[in-house]
Coordinates of C-alpha atoms and ligand atoms in Angstrom, one line a residue:
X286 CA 0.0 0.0 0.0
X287 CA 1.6 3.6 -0.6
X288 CA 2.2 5.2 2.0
X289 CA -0.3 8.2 1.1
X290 CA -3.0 5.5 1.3
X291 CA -2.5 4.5 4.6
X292 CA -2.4 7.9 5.7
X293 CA -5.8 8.7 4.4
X294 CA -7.1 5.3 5.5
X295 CA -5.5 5.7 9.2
X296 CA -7.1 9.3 9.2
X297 CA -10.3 7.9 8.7
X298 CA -10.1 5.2 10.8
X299 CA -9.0 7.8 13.4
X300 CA -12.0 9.9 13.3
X301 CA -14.1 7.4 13.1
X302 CA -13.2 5.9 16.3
X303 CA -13.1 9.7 18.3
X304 CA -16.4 10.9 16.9
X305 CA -18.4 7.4 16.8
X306 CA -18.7 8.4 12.7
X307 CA -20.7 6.0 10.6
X308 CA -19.4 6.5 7.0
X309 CA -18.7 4.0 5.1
X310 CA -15.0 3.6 3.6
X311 CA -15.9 -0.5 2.2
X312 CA -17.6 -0.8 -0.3
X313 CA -18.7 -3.7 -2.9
X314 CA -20.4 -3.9 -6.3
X315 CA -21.7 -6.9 -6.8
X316 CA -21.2 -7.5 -10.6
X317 CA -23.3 -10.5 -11.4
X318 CA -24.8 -13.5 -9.8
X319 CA -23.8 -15.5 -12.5
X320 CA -21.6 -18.5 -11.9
X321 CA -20.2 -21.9 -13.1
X322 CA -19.7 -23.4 -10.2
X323 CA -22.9 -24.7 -7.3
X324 CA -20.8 -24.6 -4.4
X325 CA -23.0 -27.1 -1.7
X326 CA -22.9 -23.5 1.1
X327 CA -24.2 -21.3 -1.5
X328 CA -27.4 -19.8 -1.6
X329 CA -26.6 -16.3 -3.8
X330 CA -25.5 -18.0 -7.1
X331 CA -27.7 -17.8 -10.0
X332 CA -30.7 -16.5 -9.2
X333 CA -31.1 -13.7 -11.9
X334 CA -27.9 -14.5 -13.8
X335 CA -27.4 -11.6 -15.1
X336 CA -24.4 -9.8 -15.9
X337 CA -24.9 -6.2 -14.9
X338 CA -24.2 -3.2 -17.4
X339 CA -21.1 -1.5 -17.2
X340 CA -22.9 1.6 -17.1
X341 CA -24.8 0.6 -14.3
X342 CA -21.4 -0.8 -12.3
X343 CA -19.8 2.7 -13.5
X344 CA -22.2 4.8 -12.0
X345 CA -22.3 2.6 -8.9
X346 CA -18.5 3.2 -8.7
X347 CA -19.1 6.8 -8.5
X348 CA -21.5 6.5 -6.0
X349 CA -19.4 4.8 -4.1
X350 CA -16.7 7.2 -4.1
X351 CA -18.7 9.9 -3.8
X352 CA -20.1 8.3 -0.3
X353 CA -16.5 8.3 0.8
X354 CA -15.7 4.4 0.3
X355 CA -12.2 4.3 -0.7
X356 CA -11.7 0.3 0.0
X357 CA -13.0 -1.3 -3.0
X358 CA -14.9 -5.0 -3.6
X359 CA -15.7 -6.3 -6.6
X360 CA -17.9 -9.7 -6.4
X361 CA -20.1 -12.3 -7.9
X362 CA -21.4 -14.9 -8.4
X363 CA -18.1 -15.7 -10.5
X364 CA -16.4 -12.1 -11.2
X365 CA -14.3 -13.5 -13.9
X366 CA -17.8 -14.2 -16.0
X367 CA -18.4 -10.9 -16.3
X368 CA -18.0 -8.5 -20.0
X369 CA -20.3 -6.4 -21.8
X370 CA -18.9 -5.7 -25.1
X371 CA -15.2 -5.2 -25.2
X372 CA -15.0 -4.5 -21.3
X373 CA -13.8 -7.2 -18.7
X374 CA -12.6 -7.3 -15.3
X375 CA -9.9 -6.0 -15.9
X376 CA -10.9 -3.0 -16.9
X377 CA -13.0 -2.4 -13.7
X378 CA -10.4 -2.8 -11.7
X379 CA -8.3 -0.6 -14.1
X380 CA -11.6 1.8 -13.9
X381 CA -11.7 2.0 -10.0
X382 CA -7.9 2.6 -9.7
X383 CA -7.8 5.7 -12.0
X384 CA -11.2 7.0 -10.1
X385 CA -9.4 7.2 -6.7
X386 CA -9.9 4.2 -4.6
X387 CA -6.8 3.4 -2.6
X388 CA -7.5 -0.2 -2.3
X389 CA -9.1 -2.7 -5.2
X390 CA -9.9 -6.4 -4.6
X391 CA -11.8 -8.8 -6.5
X392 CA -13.4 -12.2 -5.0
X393 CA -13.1 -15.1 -7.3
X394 CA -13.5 -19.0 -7.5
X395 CA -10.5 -19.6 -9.5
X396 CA -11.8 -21.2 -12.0
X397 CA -10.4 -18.8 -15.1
X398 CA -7.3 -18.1 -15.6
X399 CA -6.0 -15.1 -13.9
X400 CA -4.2 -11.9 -15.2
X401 CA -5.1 -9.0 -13.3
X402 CA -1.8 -7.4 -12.1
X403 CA -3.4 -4.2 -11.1
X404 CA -6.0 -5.6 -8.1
X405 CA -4.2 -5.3 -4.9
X406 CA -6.0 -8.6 -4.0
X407 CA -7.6 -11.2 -5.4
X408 CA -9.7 -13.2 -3.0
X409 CA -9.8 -16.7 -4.5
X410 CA -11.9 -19.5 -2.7
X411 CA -10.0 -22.7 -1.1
X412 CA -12.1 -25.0 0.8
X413 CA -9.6 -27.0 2.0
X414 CA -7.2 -29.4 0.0
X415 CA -8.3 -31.4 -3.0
X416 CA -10.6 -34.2 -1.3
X417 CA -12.6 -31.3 0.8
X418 CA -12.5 -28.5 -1.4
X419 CA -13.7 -30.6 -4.1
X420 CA -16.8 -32.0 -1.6
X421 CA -18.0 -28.3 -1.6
X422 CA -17.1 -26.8 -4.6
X423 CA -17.2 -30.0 -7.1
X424 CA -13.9 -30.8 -8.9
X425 CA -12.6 -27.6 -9.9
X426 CA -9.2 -28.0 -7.3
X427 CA -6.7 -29.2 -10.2
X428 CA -8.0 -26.6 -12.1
X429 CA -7.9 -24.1 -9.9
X430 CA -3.9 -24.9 -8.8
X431 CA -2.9 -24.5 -11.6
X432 CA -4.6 -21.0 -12.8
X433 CA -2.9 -19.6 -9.1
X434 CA 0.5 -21.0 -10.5
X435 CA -0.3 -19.7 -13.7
X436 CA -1.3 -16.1 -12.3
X437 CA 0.7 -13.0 -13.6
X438 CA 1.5 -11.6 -10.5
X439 CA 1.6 -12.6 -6.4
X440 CA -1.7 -10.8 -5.7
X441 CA -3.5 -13.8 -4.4
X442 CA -5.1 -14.6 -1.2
X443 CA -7.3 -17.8 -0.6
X444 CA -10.1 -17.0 0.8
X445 CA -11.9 -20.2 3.0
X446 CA -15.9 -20.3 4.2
X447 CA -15.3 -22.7 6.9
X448 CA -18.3 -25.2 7.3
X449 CA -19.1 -28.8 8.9
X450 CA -17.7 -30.2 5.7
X451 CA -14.1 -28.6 6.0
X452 CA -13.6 -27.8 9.5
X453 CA -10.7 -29.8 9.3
X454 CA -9.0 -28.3 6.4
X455 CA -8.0 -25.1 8.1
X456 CA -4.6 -26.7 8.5
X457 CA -3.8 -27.8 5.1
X458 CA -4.7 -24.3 3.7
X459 CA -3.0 -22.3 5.5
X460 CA 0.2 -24.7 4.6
X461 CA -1.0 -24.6 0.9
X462 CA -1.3 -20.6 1.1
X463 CA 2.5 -20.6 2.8
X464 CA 3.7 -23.1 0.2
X465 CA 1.8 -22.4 -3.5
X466 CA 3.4 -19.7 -5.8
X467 CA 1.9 -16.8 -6.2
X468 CA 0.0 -16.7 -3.1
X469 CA 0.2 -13.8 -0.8
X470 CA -2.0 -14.9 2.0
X471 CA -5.1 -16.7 3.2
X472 CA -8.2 -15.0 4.9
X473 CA -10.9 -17.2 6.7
X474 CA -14.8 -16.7 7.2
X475 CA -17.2 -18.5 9.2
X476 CA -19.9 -20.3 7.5
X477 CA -22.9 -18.0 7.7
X478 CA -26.0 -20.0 8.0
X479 CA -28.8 -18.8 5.3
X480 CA -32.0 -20.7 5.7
X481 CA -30.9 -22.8 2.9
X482 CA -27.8 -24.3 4.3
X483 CA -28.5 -24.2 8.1
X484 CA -26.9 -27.6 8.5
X485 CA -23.6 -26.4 7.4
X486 CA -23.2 -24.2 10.9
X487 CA -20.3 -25.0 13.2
X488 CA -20.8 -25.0 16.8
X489 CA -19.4 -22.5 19.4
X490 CA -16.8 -25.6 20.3
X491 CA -16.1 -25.9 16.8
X492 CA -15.5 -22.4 15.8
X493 CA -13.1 -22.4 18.9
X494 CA -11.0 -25.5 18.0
X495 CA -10.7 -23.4 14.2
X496 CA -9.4 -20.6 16.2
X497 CA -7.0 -22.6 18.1
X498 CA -6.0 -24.3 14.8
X499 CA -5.4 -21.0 12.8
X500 CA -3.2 -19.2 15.8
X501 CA -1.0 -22.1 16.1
X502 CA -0.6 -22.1 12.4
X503 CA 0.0 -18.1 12.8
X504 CA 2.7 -19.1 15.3
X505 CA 4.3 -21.3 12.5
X506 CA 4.5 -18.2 9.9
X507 CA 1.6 -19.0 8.1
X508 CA 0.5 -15.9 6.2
X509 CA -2.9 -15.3 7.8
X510 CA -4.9 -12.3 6.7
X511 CA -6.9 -12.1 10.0
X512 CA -6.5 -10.5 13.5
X513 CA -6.0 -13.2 16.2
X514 CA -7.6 -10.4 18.9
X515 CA -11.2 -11.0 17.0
X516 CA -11.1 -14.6 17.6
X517 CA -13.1 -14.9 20.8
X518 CA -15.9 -12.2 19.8
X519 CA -15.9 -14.3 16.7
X520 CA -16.2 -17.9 18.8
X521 CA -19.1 -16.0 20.4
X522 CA -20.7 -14.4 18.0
X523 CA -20.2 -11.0 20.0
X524 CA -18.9 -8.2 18.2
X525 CA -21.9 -5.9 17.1
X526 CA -23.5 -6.2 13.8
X527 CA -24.3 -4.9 10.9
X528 CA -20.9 -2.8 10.1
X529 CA -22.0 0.5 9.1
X530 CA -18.5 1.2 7.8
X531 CA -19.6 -1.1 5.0
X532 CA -21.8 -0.7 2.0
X533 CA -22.8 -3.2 -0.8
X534 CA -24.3 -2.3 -4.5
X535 CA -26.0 -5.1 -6.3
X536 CA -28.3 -4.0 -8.9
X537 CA -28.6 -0.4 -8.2
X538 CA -29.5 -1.1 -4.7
X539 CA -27.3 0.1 -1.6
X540 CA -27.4 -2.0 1.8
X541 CA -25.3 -1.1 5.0
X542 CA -22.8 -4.3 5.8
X543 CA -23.8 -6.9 3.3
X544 CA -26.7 -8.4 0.7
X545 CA -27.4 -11.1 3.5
X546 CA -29.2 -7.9 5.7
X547 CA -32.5 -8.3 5.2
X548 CA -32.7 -12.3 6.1
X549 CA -34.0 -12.0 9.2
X550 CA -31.9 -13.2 12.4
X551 CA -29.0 -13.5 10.1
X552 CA -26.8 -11.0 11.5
X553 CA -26.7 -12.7 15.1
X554 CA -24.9 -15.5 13.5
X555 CA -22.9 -13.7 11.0
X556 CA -19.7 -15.9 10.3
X557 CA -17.7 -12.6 8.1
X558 CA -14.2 -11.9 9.8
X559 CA -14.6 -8.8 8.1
X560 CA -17.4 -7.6 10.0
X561 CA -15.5 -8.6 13.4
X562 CA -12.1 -7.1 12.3
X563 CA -14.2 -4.2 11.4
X564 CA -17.0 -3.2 13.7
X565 CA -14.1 -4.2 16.3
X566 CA -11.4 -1.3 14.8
X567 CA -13.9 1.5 14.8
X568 CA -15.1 0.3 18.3
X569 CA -11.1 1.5 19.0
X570 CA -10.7 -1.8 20.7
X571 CA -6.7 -1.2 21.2
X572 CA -5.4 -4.5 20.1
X573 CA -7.5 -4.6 16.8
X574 CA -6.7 -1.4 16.0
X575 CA -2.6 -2.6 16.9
X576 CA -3.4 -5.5 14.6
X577 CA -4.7 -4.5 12.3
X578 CA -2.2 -1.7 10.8
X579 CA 0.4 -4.8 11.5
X580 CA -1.7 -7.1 8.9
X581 CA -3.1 -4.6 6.6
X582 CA 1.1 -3.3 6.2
X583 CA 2.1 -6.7 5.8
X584 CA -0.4 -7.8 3.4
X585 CA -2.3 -4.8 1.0
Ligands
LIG236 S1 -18.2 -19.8 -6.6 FE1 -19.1 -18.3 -5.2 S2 -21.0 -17.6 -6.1 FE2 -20.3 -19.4 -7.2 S3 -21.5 -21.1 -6.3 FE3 -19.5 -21.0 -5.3 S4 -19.8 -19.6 -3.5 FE4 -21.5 -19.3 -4.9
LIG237 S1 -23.5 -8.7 9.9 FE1 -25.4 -9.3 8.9 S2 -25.5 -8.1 6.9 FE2 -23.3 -8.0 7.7 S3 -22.3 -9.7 6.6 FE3 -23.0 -10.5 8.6 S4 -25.0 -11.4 8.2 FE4 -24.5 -10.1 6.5

């Protein structure tokens, strides 16, 4: 991160916390719903499949900045599906970075090969090693491998939903995202349980023995993208919700925190680090807000 981004980041983070501010600086467009994959903890893929105008994603974009969001998501369904004539991805990205956001990530599956130099991260989803990624995601591991070998620059973090059917692959990623070329770091989330995939929530014991897993693997110098000191609100499901530092477009439409708001009792189970690390920072919760400049140096 250049150093002036920090800057403006840490002086908004500042005033934030002494004025109990609610503006959002974290922002996401959601770019379609469209995907190729049926992942078995989804329940947001596919539903109008359609791959939003760039128009429409422009003008988002502006009102995004113009809120004050300077930390910029783009997401899908699968991001890497989207065009509308000649414009991909990568011209998005390209887009945001010559508007004025400091920071701009994309969240992908994997599944397409990846040459997109100028996102600061990409978020690419790892369920585990082959056997148990491939049990959520269906057989798109190999595949995936070798499009993160393939990639044109080390921008990449895994990014892991952990659920009843990988709770034991927390390990094996976090060795994978130490070991695998091109790989910056890995970021964890909680499962969060949509009516749909209820059965998939890990218990309070379980989320704990994650924890312990991840901190130990911290301890080994595995390059975690996540602040130990939100671990126990996270165990508990305590640190308040929604985060009204963050905003989501999909469609035209704005929500505070994330598209999941509106299912109701949703939030009191919310599995997002994001939200935790977040909510937590602007709180001013002292070792958050010392871990989090740490990670955010080390990593963005
Ligand atoms: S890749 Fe993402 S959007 Fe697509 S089915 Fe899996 S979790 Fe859902
Ligand atoms: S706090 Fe609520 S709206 Fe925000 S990500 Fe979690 S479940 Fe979604």
């Amino acid at each position: 991160m250049k150093p002036s981004s920090f800057l403006s980041l840490a002086r908004f983070g500042l005033k934030t916390i002494l004025f109990r501010k609610t503006d959002p600086i974290l922002g996401t467009i959601i770019v379609t719903d469209r995907c190729n994959l049926k992942c078995r903890h989804c329940s947001v893929n596919n539903i109008t499949s359609v791959l939003y105008p760039y128009a429409q994603i422009r003008d988002e974009m502006h009102k995004l900045y113009d809120m004050g969001v300077r930390i910029l998501f783009f997401c899908g369904g699968e991001t890497f599906l989207w065009r509308d004539g000649d414009r991909n991805l990568r011209d998005l990205v390209t887009e945001a970075k010559d508007m004025g956001f400091l920071i701009v990530n994309v969240v992908t599956n994997g599944t397409f090969p990846i040459d997109l130099p100028e996102a600061d991260l990409i978020l690419l989803s790892l369920d585990g090693a082959r056997e148990r990624h491939d049990l959520v995601r269906g057989p798109t591991f190999d595949v995936i491998m070798e499009n993160v070998q393939n990639a044109t620059a080390d921008n990449i973090c895994f990014y892991m939903a952990i659920n009843r059917l990988n709770k034991d692959a927390v390990r094996e990623v976090c060795i994978l995202a130490r070991e695998t070329k091109n790989v910056r770091a890995v970021s964890f989330n909680f499962h969060t349980p949509y009516p749909d995939t209820r059965e998939l929530a890990l218990s309070k014991e379980e989320k704990k023995a994650c924890c312990a897993v991840i901190a130990d693997m911290m301890k080994e110098g595995a390059p975690v993208f996540n602040l130990k000191s939100a671990f126990p609100y996270l165990i508990e499901n305590s640190f308040p919700t929604p985060c009204r530092q963050c905003v989501v477009m999909e469609n035209g439409r704005l929500s505070v925190c994330g598209r999941c708001i509106d299912v109701p009792g949703l939030c009191a189970e919310c599995g997002y680090f994001f939200v935790a690390e977040y909510t937590l920072l602007f709180r001013g919760k002292p070792k958050v807000v010392f871990e989090m400049l740490r990670t955010y140096l080390k990593y963005v």
